[in-house]
Amino acid sequence: MATTRFMTLPRHIIEGEKLHPEATGELSGILLQLGLAAKLISLEVNKAGLANILGFTGDENVHGEKVKKLDMFAHEMLIKAMDHGGHFCVMASEEEEDIIHLPPHQKIGKYVLLFDPLDGSSNIDANISIGTIFSIYKRVSEGDGPGTLEDCLQQGYKQEVAGYILYGSSTIFVYTAGHGHGVYGFTLDPAFGEFLLSHDDIKIPKQGRIYSLNEGNYFSWPKGLKDYIKYLQANYFEGKPYQARYVGSMVADVHRTLLYGGIFIYPGDRRNAKGKLRLSYECNPMSFIVEAAGGRATDGKERILDKKPEALHERTPIYIGSEKDVLLVEKFLSEAREAY
Ligand code: AHM
Ligand code: MG
């Protein structure tokens, strides 16, 4: 996926906009602003290991201020970066129970922003990859006043743009404007301070060798899922046994799945019928990206992007990845005779 073009994220966004004469430039403005917020969060994430030296989160720093937990830092940074551009009518974050209104007197725009500021944040202390996930929709509520809950509860296929920033061995910004628009990845050059195109037009392999899920929950899984995993373990892909990989950060696990193929699963189980992951903050944006790259995402019965969210923090089971792998697990789920 090497590229010979020296393409920064801003240049890519601006050139993409020129291909669409009808574009108002608003989405470009939003993405540029998100790129800036991503750089600031990345800087802070990279300092996380210094917490022992610089003060634990929750402690007071030298200025007598409380050191913020990184997920709250990311949450506030995104709001600060995004609330004054005049693009949005409402926002919502996994870190806040209710919808987030724009500050008073701020110009109200026609877009809606949903985000998980720092997904997988329980991994921070062990230096394991974490990420930011975002979704952009057009408002559906009438008028040009503040947006409403209705604007935030849209089906995933209505996303205009979705993306994530993975803070891993390097920081990568991946986004798509949906099917037919391509999925692009930009790696942050820390010396240069800019995101450079590193993954041009990402396509997920049709089938892969890696399955990714928390096997600690095995005894609670649906019967069809147990059968599927046992099937993979007893079989070969292209002459080699299947591989299990599970980071425990959805952004990292789905990013690997996007590049190498295979499947990532967070199922509903006996204890939590709807699983753990959030439909609007995590599953919809990741499904939008994976589908745009040629993959598939379902809750086991229904396409993730068709699900109508009933509540802001609703959870859903998810089976996401290479088309053939997801189709196969769907077959096992539908053919199982018992529920568990
Ligand atoms: P978080 O939003 O509290 O960070 O939790 C979400 C994370 C996902 O990134 C990851 O896929 C999942 O939780 C892992 O859960 P588990 O520890 O149950 O395997
Ligand atoms: Mg999360």
Coordinates of C-alpha atoms and ligand atoms in Angstrom, one line a residue:
M1 CA 0.0 0.0 0.0
A2 CA 3.0 2.2 -0.4
T3 CA 2.4 5.6 -2.0
T4 CA 4.9 7.7 -4.0
R5 CA 2.8 10.8 -3.7
F6 CA 3.7 13.3 -0.9
M7 CA 0.1 13.9 0.2
T8 CA -0.8 15.6 3.5
L9 CA -4.2 15.2 5.0
P10 CA -5.2 18.8 4.3
R11 CA -4.1 18.5 0.7
H12 CA -6.0 15.3 0.3
I13 CA -9.1 16.8 1.7
I14 CA -8.9 19.9 -0.5
E15 CA -8.2 17.9 -3.6
G16 CA -11.1 15.6 -2.8
E17 CA -13.3 18.6 -2.5
K18 CA -12.3 19.9 -5.9
L19 CA -13.7 16.6 -7.4
H20 CA -17.1 17.6 -6.1
P21 CA -18.1 21.0 -7.4
E22 CA -21.3 20.9 -5.4
A23 CA -19.3 20.6 -2.1
T24 CA -19.6 23.6 0.1
G25 CA -16.2 22.9 1.8
E26 CA -17.9 22.4 5.2
L27 CA -17.0 18.7 5.5
S28 CA -13.4 19.6 4.6
G29 CA -13.4 22.2 7.3
I30 CA -14.6 19.7 9.8
L31 CA -12.0 17.1 8.8
L32 CA -9.2 19.6 9.0
Q33 CA -10.3 20.5 12.5
L34 CA -10.6 16.9 13.5
G35 CA -7.0 16.4 12.2
L36 CA -5.8 19.1 14.5
A37 CA -7.6 17.7 17.5
A38 CA -6.1 14.3 16.7
K39 CA -2.6 15.7 16.8
L40 CA -3.2 17.3 20.2
I41 CA -4.7 14.1 21.6
S42 CA -1.8 12.1 20.2
L43 CA 0.7 14.3 21.9
E44 CA -1.1 13.8 25.2
V45 CA -1.4 10.1 24.7
N46 CA 2.3 9.8 24.1
K47 CA 3.0 11.5 27.4
A48 CA 0.8 9.0 29.3
G49 CA 3.7 6.9 30.4
L50 CA 5.2 10.0 32.1
A51 CA 2.2 10.1 34.5
N52 CA 4.3 8.8 37.3
I53 CA 6.7 11.6 36.9
L54 CA 4.4 14.4 36.0
G55 CA 1.6 13.5 38.4
F56 CA -1.1 10.8 38.3
T57 CA -4.4 11.7 36.7
G58 CA -6.6 13.0 39.5
D59 CA -3.5 14.6 41.2
E60 CA -2.9 18.3 41.2
N61 CA -0.2 19.5 38.8
V62 CA 2.3 22.2 39.5
H63 CA -0.2 24.9 38.8
G64 CA -2.6 23.5 41.4
E65 CA -4.9 22.1 38.6
K66 CA -6.2 18.6 38.6
V67 CA -4.5 16.4 36.0
K68 CA -7.3 15.2 33.8
K69 CA -7.8 11.6 32.9
L70 CA -6.9 11.1 29.3
D71 CA -10.3 10.1 28.2
M72 CA -11.8 13.3 29.7
F73 CA -8.9 15.3 28.2
A74 CA -9.7 13.8 24.7
H75 CA -13.5 14.5 25.3
E76 CA -12.9 18.1 26.2
M77 CA -10.3 18.6 23.5
L78 CA -12.7 17.4 20.8
I79 CA -15.5 19.6 22.0
K80 CA -13.2 22.6 22.2
A81 CA -11.9 22.0 18.7
M82 CA -15.3 21.4 17.1
D83 CA -17.8 23.6 18.8
H84 CA -17.0 27.0 17.3
G85 CA -16.6 26.3 13.5
G86 CA -20.3 26.9 12.8
H87 CA -20.6 23.5 11.2
F88 CA -22.6 21.6 13.9
C89 CA -26.0 21.9 15.4
V90 CA -25.4 19.2 18.1
M91 CA -22.7 16.8 19.3
A92 CA -22.7 13.6 21.4
S93 CA -19.8 11.8 23.1
E94 CA -19.5 8.4 24.7
E95 CA -18.2 10.2 27.8
E96 CA -21.3 12.3 28.3
E97 CA -24.8 11.0 29.1
D98 CA -26.8 13.6 27.2
I99 CA -26.4 15.4 23.8
I100 CA -24.0 18.3 23.8
H101 CA -25.3 21.6 22.7
L102 CA -23.2 24.3 21.1
P103 CA -22.2 27.3 23.3
P104 CA -24.7 30.1 23.3
H105 CA -24.5 32.6 20.5
Q106 CA -22.5 30.1 18.4
K107 CA -23.5 29.8 14.7
I108 CA -25.6 26.7 14.3
G109 CA -24.6 24.4 11.3
K110 CA -26.3 21.6 9.5
Y111 CA -24.0 18.7 10.7
V112 CA -24.1 16.4 13.7
L113 CA -20.9 15.0 15.4
L114 CA -20.8 11.8 17.4
F115 CA -17.6 10.6 18.9
D116 CA -15.9 8.1 21.3
P117 CA -13.0 10.3 22.4
L118 CA -10.6 7.6 23.6
D119 CA -11.8 4.0 23.0
G120 CA -10.0 1.2 24.8
S121 CA -8.8 3.6 27.5
S122 CA -8.5 0.9 30.1
N123 CA -5.3 -0.1 28.1
I124 CA -3.6 3.3 28.5
D125 CA -1.4 2.3 31.5
A126 CA 0.0 -0.7 29.7
N127 CA 1.1 1.4 26.7
I128 CA -1.4 -0.5 24.5
S129 CA -3.0 1.2 21.4
I130 CA -6.1 3.2 21.9
G131 CA -8.2 5.4 19.5
T132 CA -10.7 8.1 18.8
I133 CA -13.7 7.3 16.7
F134 CA -16.0 9.8 15.0
S135 CA -19.2 10.0 12.9
I136 CA -20.7 12.9 11.0
Y137 CA -24.3 13.1 9.9
K138 CA -26.5 15.8 8.4
R139 CA -29.2 17.1 10.7
V140 CA -32.7 15.7 10.3
S141 CA -34.6 18.0 12.7
E142 CA -36.6 20.9 11.3
G143 CA -35.4 24.4 11.4
D144 CA -32.0 26.0 12.0
G145 CA -32.0 26.1 15.8
P146 CA -30.1 23.8 18.1
G147 CA -30.0 20.1 17.1
T148 CA -31.9 17.5 19.0
L149 CA -31.6 13.9 20.2
E150 CA -33.4 12.8 16.9
D151 CA -30.4 14.2 15.0
C152 CA -28.1 11.9 17.0
L153 CA -30.2 8.7 16.7
Q154 CA -29.8 8.2 12.9
Q155 CA -29.1 4.9 11.2
G156 CA -25.5 4.3 10.4
Y157 CA -25.9 4.2 6.6
K158 CA -26.8 7.9 6.8
Q159 CA -23.3 8.9 7.9
E160 CA -21.6 11.5 5.7
V161 CA -18.2 10.8 6.9
A162 CA -16.7 8.4 9.5
G163 CA -13.2 7.9 10.8
Y164 CA -10.9 6.9 13.6
I165 CA -7.5 7.9 14.9
L166 CA -5.4 5.0 16.2
Y167 CA -2.6 6.0 18.7
G168 CA -0.4 3.0 18.1
S169 CA 3.2 2.4 17.3
S170 CA 2.5 5.4 15.2
T171 CA -0.6 7.6 15.0
I172 CA -2.8 7.0 12.0
F173 CA -5.9 8.9 10.8
V174 CA -8.3 6.8 8.7
Y175 CA -11.5 8.2 7.2
T176 CA -14.1 7.6 4.5
A177 CA -17.0 9.5 3.0
G178 CA -18.6 6.2 2.4
H179 CA -19.1 3.6 -0.3
G180 CA -17.5 4.6 -3.6
H181 CA -15.4 7.3 -2.0
G182 CA -12.5 5.2 -0.8
V183 CA -11.0 4.7 2.6
Y184 CA -7.7 6.5 3.3
G185 CA -5.1 6.3 6.0
F186 CA -2.7 9.1 7.0
T187 CA 0.3 8.4 9.3
L188 CA 1.4 11.2 11.6
D189 CA 5.0 12.2 11.0
P190 CA 6.0 13.4 14.5
A191 CA 9.0 15.5 13.4
F192 CA 7.0 17.2 10.7
G193 CA 3.7 17.4 12.7
E194 CA 1.6 16.4 9.7
F195 CA -0.5 13.5 8.7
L196 CA 0.9 12.0 5.4
L197 CA -1.0 9.6 3.1
S198 CA 0.3 6.2 3.9
H199 CA -2.7 3.9 3.0
D200 CA -4.3 4.9 -0.3
D201 CA -7.7 3.5 -1.1
I202 CA -7.8 0.7 1.5
K203 CA -9.6 -2.5 0.5
I204 CA -10.2 -5.2 3.0
P205 CA -9.3 -8.7 1.9
K206 CA -12.3 -10.8 0.9
Q207 CA -11.3 -13.4 3.5
G208 CA -8.6 -13.5 6.2
R209 CA -6.8 -15.8 8.6
I210 CA -7.3 -13.9 11.9
Y211 CA -10.2 -14.0 14.3
S212 CA -10.4 -11.6 17.1
L213 CA -12.7 -11.8 20.2
N214 CA -12.5 -12.1 23.9
E215 CA -12.4 -15.9 24.5
G216 CA -12.6 -15.4 28.2
N217 CA -16.4 -15.2 27.6
Y218 CA -16.5 -18.5 25.8
F219 CA -19.1 -20.2 28.1
S220 CA -21.5 -17.3 27.7
W221 CA -21.4 -17.2 23.9
P222 CA -24.2 -18.1 21.6
K223 CA -24.0 -21.7 20.4
G224 CA -23.5 -20.7 16.8
L225 CA -20.5 -18.6 17.7
K226 CA -18.9 -21.5 19.7
D227 CA -19.4 -23.7 16.7
Y228 CA -17.9 -21.2 14.4
I229 CA -14.8 -20.6 16.4
K230 CA -14.3 -24.4 16.9
Y231 CA -14.7 -24.8 13.1
L232 CA -12.0 -22.2 12.5
Q233 CA -9.7 -23.9 15.0
A234 CA -10.1 -27.2 13.3
N235 CA -9.6 -25.8 9.8
Y236 CA -6.9 -24.1 7.7
F237 CA -6.9 -20.9 5.6
E238 CA -4.6 -21.1 2.6
G239 CA -2.8 -24.1 4.1
K240 CA -2.2 -22.5 7.5
P241 CA -4.1 -22.7 10.8
Y242 CA -6.3 -19.7 11.8
Q243 CA -4.7 -17.2 14.1
A244 CA -6.3 -15.5 17.2
R245 CA -5.4 -11.9 17.9
Y246 CA -7.1 -9.7 20.4
V247 CA -5.8 -6.3 21.5
G248 CA -8.9 -5.3 23.5
S249 CA -9.1 -1.9 21.8
M250 CA -11.7 -2.0 19.1
V251 CA -9.9 0.6 17.0
A252 CA -6.7 -1.4 17.0
D253 CA -8.5 -4.7 16.4
V254 CA -10.6 -3.4 13.5
H255 CA -7.7 -1.5 12.0
R256 CA -5.7 -4.8 11.8
T257 CA -8.8 -6.5 10.4
L258 CA -9.1 -3.8 7.7
L259 CA -5.5 -4.3 6.6
Y260 CA -5.0 -8.0 7.0
G261 CA -8.5 -9.4 6.7
G262 CA -10.4 -11.7 9.0
I263 CA -13.1 -11.0 11.6
F264 CA -13.5 -9.0 14.8
I265 CA -16.4 -10.0 17.1
Y266 CA -18.0 -8.6 20.2
P267 CA -21.0 -10.8 20.5
G268 CA -24.1 -10.5 22.6
D269 CA -23.9 -13.3 25.2
R270 CA -25.8 -15.0 28.0
R271 CA -24.9 -12.2 30.4
N272 CA -25.2 -9.2 28.1
A273 CA -27.6 -9.9 25.2
K274 CA -26.5 -6.6 23.5
G275 CA -22.8 -7.1 24.0
K276 CA -20.6 -4.3 25.1
L277 CA -19.9 -1.9 22.2
R278 CA -22.0 1.2 21.5
L279 CA -24.0 1.3 18.3
S280 CA -23.6 5.0 17.5
Y281 CA -20.1 5.8 18.9
E282 CA -18.2 2.6 18.0
C283 CA -20.1 0.1 15.7
N284 CA -21.7 2.5 13.2
P285 CA -18.5 4.4 12.3
M286 CA -16.3 1.3 12.1
S287 CA -19.0 -0.5 10.0
F288 CA -19.2 2.5 7.6
I289 CA -15.5 2.3 7.1
V290 CA -15.3 -1.5 6.8
E291 CA -18.2 -1.6 4.3
A292 CA -16.6 1.3 2.3
A293 CA -13.5 -0.9 2.1
G294 CA -15.5 -3.8 0.8
G295 CA -16.2 -5.7 4.1
R296 CA -19.3 -6.5 6.0
A297 CA -20.7 -5.8 9.5
T298 CA -23.8 -7.3 11.2
D299 CA -25.2 -7.9 14.7
G300 CA -25.7 -11.5 13.7
K301 CA -29.2 -10.9 12.3
E302 CA -29.2 -7.4 10.9
R303 CA -26.7 -5.1 9.1
I304 CA -25.3 -2.8 11.7
L305 CA -25.7 0.3 9.4
D306 CA -29.5 -0.4 9.1
K307 CA -30.2 -0.5 12.9
K308 CA -32.3 2.3 14.2
P309 CA -30.8 3.6 17.5
E310 CA -33.4 4.0 20.2
A311 CA -31.0 5.5 22.7
L312 CA -27.8 7.5 22.6
H313 CA -25.7 4.9 24.4
E314 CA -27.3 1.8 23.0
R315 CA -25.2 -1.3 22.7
T316 CA -25.1 -3.9 20.0
P317 CA -23.4 -7.2 19.2
I318 CA -21.0 -6.9 16.3
Y319 CA -19.5 -9.2 13.7
I320 CA -17.3 -7.2 11.4
G321 CA -14.6 -7.8 8.8
S322 CA -13.9 -9.6 5.6
E323 CA -17.0 -10.4 3.7
K324 CA -16.6 -14.2 3.5
D325 CA -15.7 -14.5 7.2
V326 CA -18.7 -12.5 8.3
L327 CA -21.0 -14.5 6.0
L328 CA -19.7 -17.7 7.4
V329 CA -20.3 -16.7 11.0
E330 CA -23.8 -15.6 10.1
K331 CA -24.4 -19.1 8.7
F332 CA -23.3 -20.7 11.9
L333 CA -25.4 -18.3 14.0
S334 CA -28.6 -19.0 11.9
E335 CA -28.1 -22.8 11.8
A336 CA -27.4 -23.3 15.5
R337 CA -30.2 -25.3 17.1
E338 CA -29.8 -24.0 20.6
A339 CA -29.3 -20.4 21.7
Y340 CA -26.3 -21.1 24.0
Ligands
AHM1 P1 -14.4 1.5 26.4 O1 -15.3 2.3 25.6 O2 -14.8 1.5 27.9 O3 -12.9 1.8 26.2 O4 -14.6 -0.1 26.0 C1 -14.6 -0.4 24.7 C2 -13.5 -1.4 24.5 C3 -13.2 -1.7 23.0 O5 -12.2 -0.9 22.5 C4 -12.8 -3.2 23.1 O6 -13.1 -3.8 21.8 C5 -13.6 -3.7 24.2 O7 -13.9 -2.7 25.1 C6 -12.9 -4.8 24.9 O8 -13.8 -5.3 25.9 P2 -13.4 -6.6 26.8 O9 -12.3 -6.1 27.8 O10 -14.7 -7.0 27.4 O11 -12.8 -7.7 25.9
MG2 MG -15.4 3.1 23.7

